[in-house]
Coordinates of C-alpha atoms and ligand atoms in Angstrom, one line a residue:
X1 CA 57.7 79.6 1.7
X2 CA 60.6 81.0 -0.4
X3 CA 60.3 84.6 -1.7
X4 CA 58.1 86.3 0.9
X5 CA 59.8 89.5 1.3
X6 CA 60.5 92.8 -0.6
X7 CA 63.5 94.1 1.3
X8 CA 62.2 94.0 4.7
X9 CA 58.5 94.2 3.9
X10 CA 56.2 91.1 3.8
X11 CA 54.2 90.0 0.8
X12 CA 50.8 90.4 2.5
X13 CA 48.8 88.8 -0.4
X14 CA 50.8 85.5 0.2
X15 CA 50.1 85.4 3.9
X16 CA 47.4 83.2 5.4
X17 CA 44.8 84.8 7.8
X18 CA 46.5 82.9 10.7
X19 CA 50.0 84.4 9.7
X20 CA 48.5 87.9 9.3
X21 CA 46.8 87.6 12.7
X22 CA 50.1 86.7 14.5
X23 CA 51.9 89.6 12.7
X24 CA 49.2 92.0 13.6
X25 CA 49.2 90.9 17.3
X26 CA 53.0 91.2 17.2
X27 CA 52.5 94.8 16.0
X28 CA 50.2 95.6 19.0
X29 CA 47.0 95.5 17.1
X30 CA 43.8 93.5 17.8
X31 CA 43.2 90.2 15.9
X32 CA 40.1 91.4 14.2
X33 CA 42.1 94.0 12.3
X34 CA 43.8 90.9 10.5
X35 CA 40.3 89.7 9.4
X36 CA 39.4 93.2 8.1
X37 CA 42.7 93.6 6.2
X38 CA 42.3 90.1 4.8
X39 CA 38.8 90.8 3.5
X40 CA 39.9 94.1 1.9
X41 CA 42.6 92.2 0.1
X42 CA 40.9 89.0 -0.9
X43 CA 37.2 89.9 -1.1
X44 CA 37.1 93.7 -2.0
X45 CA 40.4 93.1 -3.7
X46 CA 41.8 96.6 -3.1
X47 CA 45.4 97.2 -4.5
X48 CA 46.5 100.0 -2.0
X49 CA 46.5 100.3 1.7
X50 CA 45.0 103.8 1.3
X51 CA 41.8 102.1 0.0
X52 CA 41.2 100.4 3.4
X53 CA 38.9 103.1 4.5
X54 CA 37.8 101.6 7.8
X55 CA 41.3 101.6 9.2
X56 CA 43.0 104.8 10.7
X57 CA 45.5 106.7 8.8
X58 CA 48.2 105.8 11.3
X59 CA 47.4 102.0 10.9
X60 CA 47.4 102.3 7.1
X61 CA 51.0 103.9 7.4
X62 CA 52.1 101.1 9.7
X63 CA 50.8 98.5 7.2
X64 CA 52.8 100.2 4.4
X65 CA 56.0 100.0 6.5
X66 CA 55.5 96.4 7.3
X67 CA 53.9 94.9 4.2
X68 CA 53.6 95.4 0.5
X69 CA 50.8 94.5 -1.8
X70 CA 52.2 92.5 -4.8
X71 CA 51.1 93.7 -8.2
X72 CA 50.6 92.2 -11.7
X73 CA 50.2 94.6 -14.7
X74 CA 48.4 93.4 -17.8
X75 CA 50.6 94.2 -20.9
X76 CA 48.4 92.4 -23.4
X77 CA 44.7 91.3 -23.4
X78 CA 43.8 89.3 -26.4
X79 CA 40.2 88.3 -27.1
X80 CA 39.3 85.5 -29.5
X81 CA 36.9 86.3 -32.2
X82 CA 35.9 82.6 -32.4
X83 CA 34.7 81.9 -28.9
X84 CA 34.8 83.5 -25.4
X85 CA 38.4 82.8 -24.8
X86 CA 40.6 85.7 -23.4
X87 CA 44.2 85.6 -22.9
X88 CA 46.3 87.9 -20.6
X89 CA 50.1 88.6 -20.6
X90 CA 51.0 89.9 -17.2
X91 CA 54.2 91.6 -16.2
X92 CA 55.4 90.7 -12.8
X93 CA 57.1 93.2 -10.6
X94 CA 60.6 92.0 -11.5
X95 CA 59.8 92.5 -15.2
X96 CA 59.2 88.8 -16.0
X97 CA 56.1 87.7 -17.9
X98 CA 53.5 85.0 -17.5
X99 CA 50.3 84.0 -19.3
X100 CA 46.8 83.4 -18.1
X101 CA 43.9 82.2 -20.2
X102 CA 40.2 82.6 -19.4
X103 CA 37.8 80.1 -21.2
X104 CA 34.2 79.7 -21.2
X105 CA 32.6 76.2 -20.8
X106 CA 29.0 75.1 -20.3
X107 CA 29.5 74.8 -16.6
X108 CA 31.0 78.4 -16.3
X109 CA 34.2 80.3 -16.8
X110 CA 37.5 78.5 -16.1
X111 CA 40.9 80.2 -15.7
X112 CA 44.2 78.6 -16.6
X113 CA 47.0 80.0 -14.4
X114 CA 50.8 79.8 -14.5
X115 CA 52.7 78.7 -11.6
X116 CA 56.4 79.4 -12.6
X117 CA 58.2 81.7 -15.0
X118 CA 59.4 79.2 -17.6
X119 CA 59.8 75.5 -16.7
X120 CA 62.6 73.1 -15.9
X121 CA 60.8 70.0 -17.1
X122 CA 61.9 70.0 -20.8
X123 CA 58.8 68.4 -22.4
X124 CA 59.8 68.4 -26.1
X125 CA 56.3 69.6 -27.3
X126 CA 56.0 72.5 -24.9
X127 CA 56.6 76.1 -25.7
X128 CA 56.9 77.0 -22.0
X129 CA 60.1 75.1 -21.4
X130 CA 62.2 76.0 -24.5
X131 CA 63.8 79.2 -22.9
X132 CA 64.3 77.4 -19.7
X133 CA 63.3 78.2 -16.1
X134 CA 63.5 81.6 -14.4
X135 CA 61.8 81.4 -11.2
X136 CA 58.8 80.0 -9.2
X137 CA 55.8 82.3 -8.6
X138 CA 54.8 83.4 -5.2
X139 CA 51.4 82.5 -3.9
X140 CA 50.2 86.2 -4.4
X141 CA 51.5 86.0 -8.0
X142 CA 49.3 83.0 -8.7
X143 CA 46.3 84.4 -7.0
X144 CA 46.5 87.8 -8.7
X145 CA 46.2 86.1 -12.0
X146 CA 42.6 85.4 -10.9
X147 CA 41.9 88.8 -9.3
X148 CA 43.2 90.7 -12.4
X149 CA 41.6 88.4 -14.9
X150 CA 38.3 88.9 -13.1
X151 CA 38.7 92.6 -12.8
X152 CA 39.8 93.2 -16.4
X153 CA 37.3 91.0 -18.0
X154 CA 34.3 91.7 -15.7
X155 CA 33.7 87.9 -15.7
X156 CA 33.4 85.6 -12.8
X157 CA 35.6 82.5 -12.8
X158 CA 34.0 79.4 -11.4
X159 CA 36.9 76.8 -11.9
X160 CA 40.7 77.0 -12.0
X161 CA 43.2 74.8 -13.8
X162 CA 46.8 74.8 -12.9
X163 CA 47.9 74.1 -16.5
X164 CA 49.7 77.3 -17.5
X165 CA 53.4 78.0 -17.6
X166 CA 55.4 75.8 -15.2
X167 CA 55.1 72.7 -13.2
X168 CA 53.0 73.2 -10.3
X169 CA 54.4 70.3 -8.1
X170 CA 57.8 71.9 -8.6
X171 CA 56.5 74.9 -6.7
X172 CA 54.7 72.8 -4.1
X173 CA 54.6 75.0 -1.1
X174 CA 53.6 78.1 -2.9
X175 CA 50.9 76.3 -4.9
X176 CA 49.6 74.7 -1.7
X177 CA 49.4 78.2 -0.1
X178 CA 47.6 79.6 -3.1
X179 CA 45.0 76.8 -2.8
X180 CA 44.6 77.6 0.8
X181 CA 44.1 81.4 0.1
X182 CA 41.8 80.6 -2.7
X183 CA 39.5 78.4 -0.7
X184 CA 39.6 80.4 2.5
X185 CA 36.2 81.5 3.8
X186 CA 37.3 85.1 4.2
X187 CA 38.7 85.1 0.6
X188 CA 37.4 83.9 -2.6
X189 CA 36.0 80.8 -0.8
X190 CA 36.3 78.6 -4.0
X191 CA 35.7 74.9 -3.4
X192 CA 38.9 73.1 -4.3
X193 CA 36.5 70.6 -6.2
X194 CA 36.5 73.3 -8.8
X195 CA 40.4 73.1 -9.3
X196 CA 42.5 70.8 -11.3
X197 CA 46.2 70.5 -11.0
X198 CA 48.2 69.2 -13.9
X199 CA 51.6 67.5 -13.5
X200 CA 54.1 66.0 -15.8
X201 CA 54.6 63.4 -13.0
X202 CA 56.7 64.4 -10.0
X203 CA 55.9 61.1 -8.2
X204 CA 57.2 62.1 -4.7
X205 CA 55.0 65.2 -4.9
X206 CA 52.0 63.3 -6.0
X207 CA 52.2 61.3 -2.6
X208 CA 52.6 64.4 -0.7
X209 CA 49.6 66.0 -2.4
X210 CA 47.5 62.9 -1.7
X211 CA 48.3 63.3 2.0
X212 CA 47.0 66.8 2.0
X213 CA 43.6 65.5 0.5
X214 CA 42.6 68.8 -0.7
X215 CA 39.7 67.6 -2.9
X216 CA 41.2 68.8 -6.2
X217 CA 41.4 66.9 -9.4
X218 CA 44.8 65.6 -10.3
X219 CA 45.5 65.6 -13.9
X220 CA 48.5 63.7 -15.3
X221 CA 50.2 64.5 -18.5
X222 CA 50.9 61.1 -19.7
X223 CA 51.1 61.4 -23.6
X224 CA 52.9 58.1 -24.2
X225 CA 52.4 54.4 -23.0
X226 CA 55.9 53.0 -23.1
X227 CA 58.9 54.3 -21.1
X228 CA 60.9 54.5 -24.3
X229 CA 58.5 56.8 -26.1
X230 CA 57.6 58.8 -22.9
X231 CA 61.2 59.4 -22.1
X232 CA 61.9 60.7 -25.5
X233 CA 59.1 63.2 -25.1
X234 CA 59.3 64.0 -21.4
X235 CA 62.7 63.8 -19.7
X236 CA 60.9 63.5 -16.4
X237 CA 60.1 60.0 -17.2
X238 CA 63.7 59.1 -16.7
X239 CA 63.4 60.1 -13.1
X240 CA 59.9 58.6 -12.5
X241 CA 58.9 55.9 -15.0
X242 CA 55.3 55.0 -16.1
X243 CA 54.9 52.1 -13.6
X244 CA 56.0 54.3 -10.6
X245 CA 53.7 57.1 -12.0
X246 CA 50.6 54.8 -12.3
X247 CA 51.3 53.4 -8.8
X248 CA 51.2 57.0 -7.5
X249 CA 47.9 57.6 -9.3
X250 CA 46.4 54.5 -7.7
X251 CA 47.6 55.6 -4.4
X252 CA 46.1 59.2 -5.1
X253 CA 42.7 57.7 -5.8
X254 CA 42.8 55.3 -2.8
X255 CA 43.7 58.1 -0.5
X256 CA 41.4 60.9 -1.9
X257 CA 38.6 59.0 -3.7
X258 CA 39.1 61.4 -6.6
X259 CA 39.1 60.1 -10.1
X260 CA 42.3 60.9 -12.1
X261 CA 42.3 62.7 -15.2
X262 CA 44.9 61.9 -17.9
X263 CA 46.0 64.2 -20.7
X264 CA 47.1 62.5 -23.9
X265 CA 48.3 64.9 -26.6
X266 CA 48.2 63.0 -29.8
X267 CA 51.3 63.3 -32.2
X268 CA 51.0 61.8 -35.7
X269 CA 53.3 58.8 -36.1
X270 CA 54.4 58.8 -32.4
X271 CA 51.6 57.8 -30.0
X272 CA 48.5 57.3 -32.3
X273 CA 48.3 53.6 -33.1
X274 CA 45.8 50.8 -32.0
X275 CA 48.8 49.4 -29.9
X276 CA 49.0 52.8 -28.1
X277 CA 45.3 52.7 -27.5
X278 CA 45.4 49.2 -26.1
X279 CA 48.6 49.9 -23.9
X280 CA 46.7 53.0 -22.6
X281 CA 43.6 51.1 -21.9
X282 CA 45.7 48.5 -19.9
X283 CA 47.5 51.3 -17.9
X284 CA 44.3 52.7 -16.6
X285 CA 42.3 49.5 -16.2
X286 CA 40.6 49.3 -12.8
X287 CA 41.3 52.8 -12.0
X288 CA 38.5 55.4 -12.1
X289 CA 39.8 57.8 -14.6
X290 CA 39.1 60.1 -17.6
X291 CA 41.3 60.5 -20.6
X292 CA 41.5 63.9 -22.4
X293 CA 42.7 63.4 -25.9
X294 CA 44.2 66.5 -27.3
X295 CA 45.5 67.1 -30.8
X296 CA 49.1 68.4 -30.3
X297 CA 49.2 72.2 -30.5
X298 CA 51.9 72.9 -33.1
X299 CA 54.7 75.1 -31.9
X300 CA 57.2 76.7 -34.3
X301 CA 60.3 75.2 -32.7
X302 CA 59.2 71.6 -33.3
X303 CA 57.8 69.5 -36.1
X304 CA 54.9 67.7 -34.3
X305 CA 51.5 67.5 -35.9
X306 CA 48.1 66.2 -35.3
X307 CA 44.5 67.0 -36.1
X308 CA 41.1 67.0 -34.6
X309 CA 40.0 64.1 -36.8
X310 CA 43.1 62.1 -35.7
X311 CA 42.2 62.9 -32.0
X312 CA 38.6 61.9 -32.5
X313 CA 39.7 58.6 -34.3
X314 CA 42.1 57.7 -31.4
X315 CA 39.4 58.7 -28.9
X316 CA 36.9 56.2 -30.6
X317 CA 39.6 53.5 -30.3
X318 CA 39.8 54.1 -26.6
X319 CA 36.0 54.2 -26.1
X320 CA 35.9 50.9 -28.1
X321 CA 38.2 49.4 -25.5
X322 CA 35.9 50.6 -22.7
X323 CA 38.0 53.6 -21.7
X324 CA 36.3 56.8 -20.5
X325 CA 37.8 59.3 -23.0
X326 CA 36.8 62.5 -24.7
X327 CA 38.5 64.9 -27.1
X328 CA 39.3 68.3 -25.6
X329 CA 37.7 71.2 -27.2
X330 CA 40.1 73.6 -29.0
X331 CA 39.5 77.2 -27.7
X332 CA 41.0 80.5 -28.7
X333 CA 42.6 79.0 -31.8
X334 CA 43.0 82.5 -33.3
X335 CA 44.9 83.9 -30.2
X336 CA 47.3 81.0 -29.7
X337 CA 45.7 80.1 -26.4
X338 CA 48.1 77.2 -25.8
X339 CA 50.4 78.1 -23.0
X340 CA 53.9 79.7 -23.4
X341 CA 53.6 80.9 -26.9
X342 CA 52.5 84.5 -26.2
X343 CA 55.3 85.0 -23.6
X344 CA 57.9 83.7 -26.1
X345 CA 56.8 86.0 -28.8
X346 CA 56.8 88.9 -26.4
X347 CA 60.2 88.3 -24.9
X348 CA 62.2 87.6 -28.2
Ligands
SAH401 N1 53.7 71.2 -16.1 C1 52.2 70.7 -16.0 C2 51.3 71.8 -16.4 C3 51.5 72.7 -17.5 S1 51.4 72.1 -19.1 C4 52.1 69.5 -16.8 O1 53.1 69.0 -17.5 O2 51.0 68.9 -16.8 C5 49.7 71.8 -19.3 C6 49.4 70.8 -20.3 O3 49.6 71.1 -21.7 C7 50.2 69.4 -20.1 O4 49.3 68.3 -20.2 C8 51.2 69.5 -21.2 O5 51.8 68.3 -21.5 C9 50.3 70.1 -22.3 N2 51.1 70.7 -23.5 C10 52.2 71.5 -23.4 N3 52.5 71.8 -24.7 C11 51.5 71.3 -25.5 C12 51.4 71.3 -27.0 N4 52.2 72.0 -27.8 N5 50.3 70.7 -27.4 C13 49.5 70.0 -26.6 N6 49.6 70.0 -25.3 C14 50.7 70.6 -24.7

């Protein structure tokens, strides 16, 4: 784990119950105290040690000397007037900003969380990467996006997508710890079957994730079917090409039994022909998968376009080729719900 401490104090919200128990024993306390504290933090979700009322004042003081409780403050909360989408701009304790989006689907509310401040990956169409990378988020900062979004909105999140700002597999250890905290019985106890992790294709990390067999859905940002086109859109393709990526996806399915989801953002005149559809069908043939066709979301720095009609047309082509594909619904169109855009406006 990288950034765990604030001077000498430990970031208690990033600690597993096991780590907290060891630490409490080391401080001369009984192990059940760790469970009590963990429940205060992750179930009752208090934000100060002083709110842990079944602990003595002496113990609460001891806790404040050893640990600190990470915080996020919401500096903007935008609500769509078109649908149930809500967007949060959070300020981190070091003054950086991240975005979180709450969306409503038939199966319940879903939260899109950020995993880094900025991004190193350099995808041409993505607003999150334009100003570069600042730092990775700590497990606590990923988790607090859920706690604060639920608290502020009064809504209950039933699924999480790691599709906000950043590349989750470039912050592997902290993301895995976040998943451990999220699914722990004494915490939120969310089944990881309700979590999707989206990656631009860090192949070595896909193999590592498969080994952990966490039960989550892996979502691959594919967006093109030839190395030439994909490398032009996504620099990561020069490091891991399409054939290495697809091999890792097949391995992920073989190890975990989880169907892979592919994101394909359609760009007029770039990746939208019948040849592209045929090449895509060939790439996923024989692999249990689902393709999400998304009309590219226009960002002001780039001249990429698409439309819902084009996405529907491309999706029909795929379906005609026997591919399991749907067009992703556009939510929160009036509040620029696509990731990275609000933070950029705010910081400039
Ligand atoms: N780094 C991860 C997750 C964050 S991006 C990844 O690359 O998957 C979440 C998704 O939004 C990715 O599929 C990404 O390619 C897509 N995306 C980014 N900018 C977009 C835009 N302007 N229009 C449509 N999709 C975009």
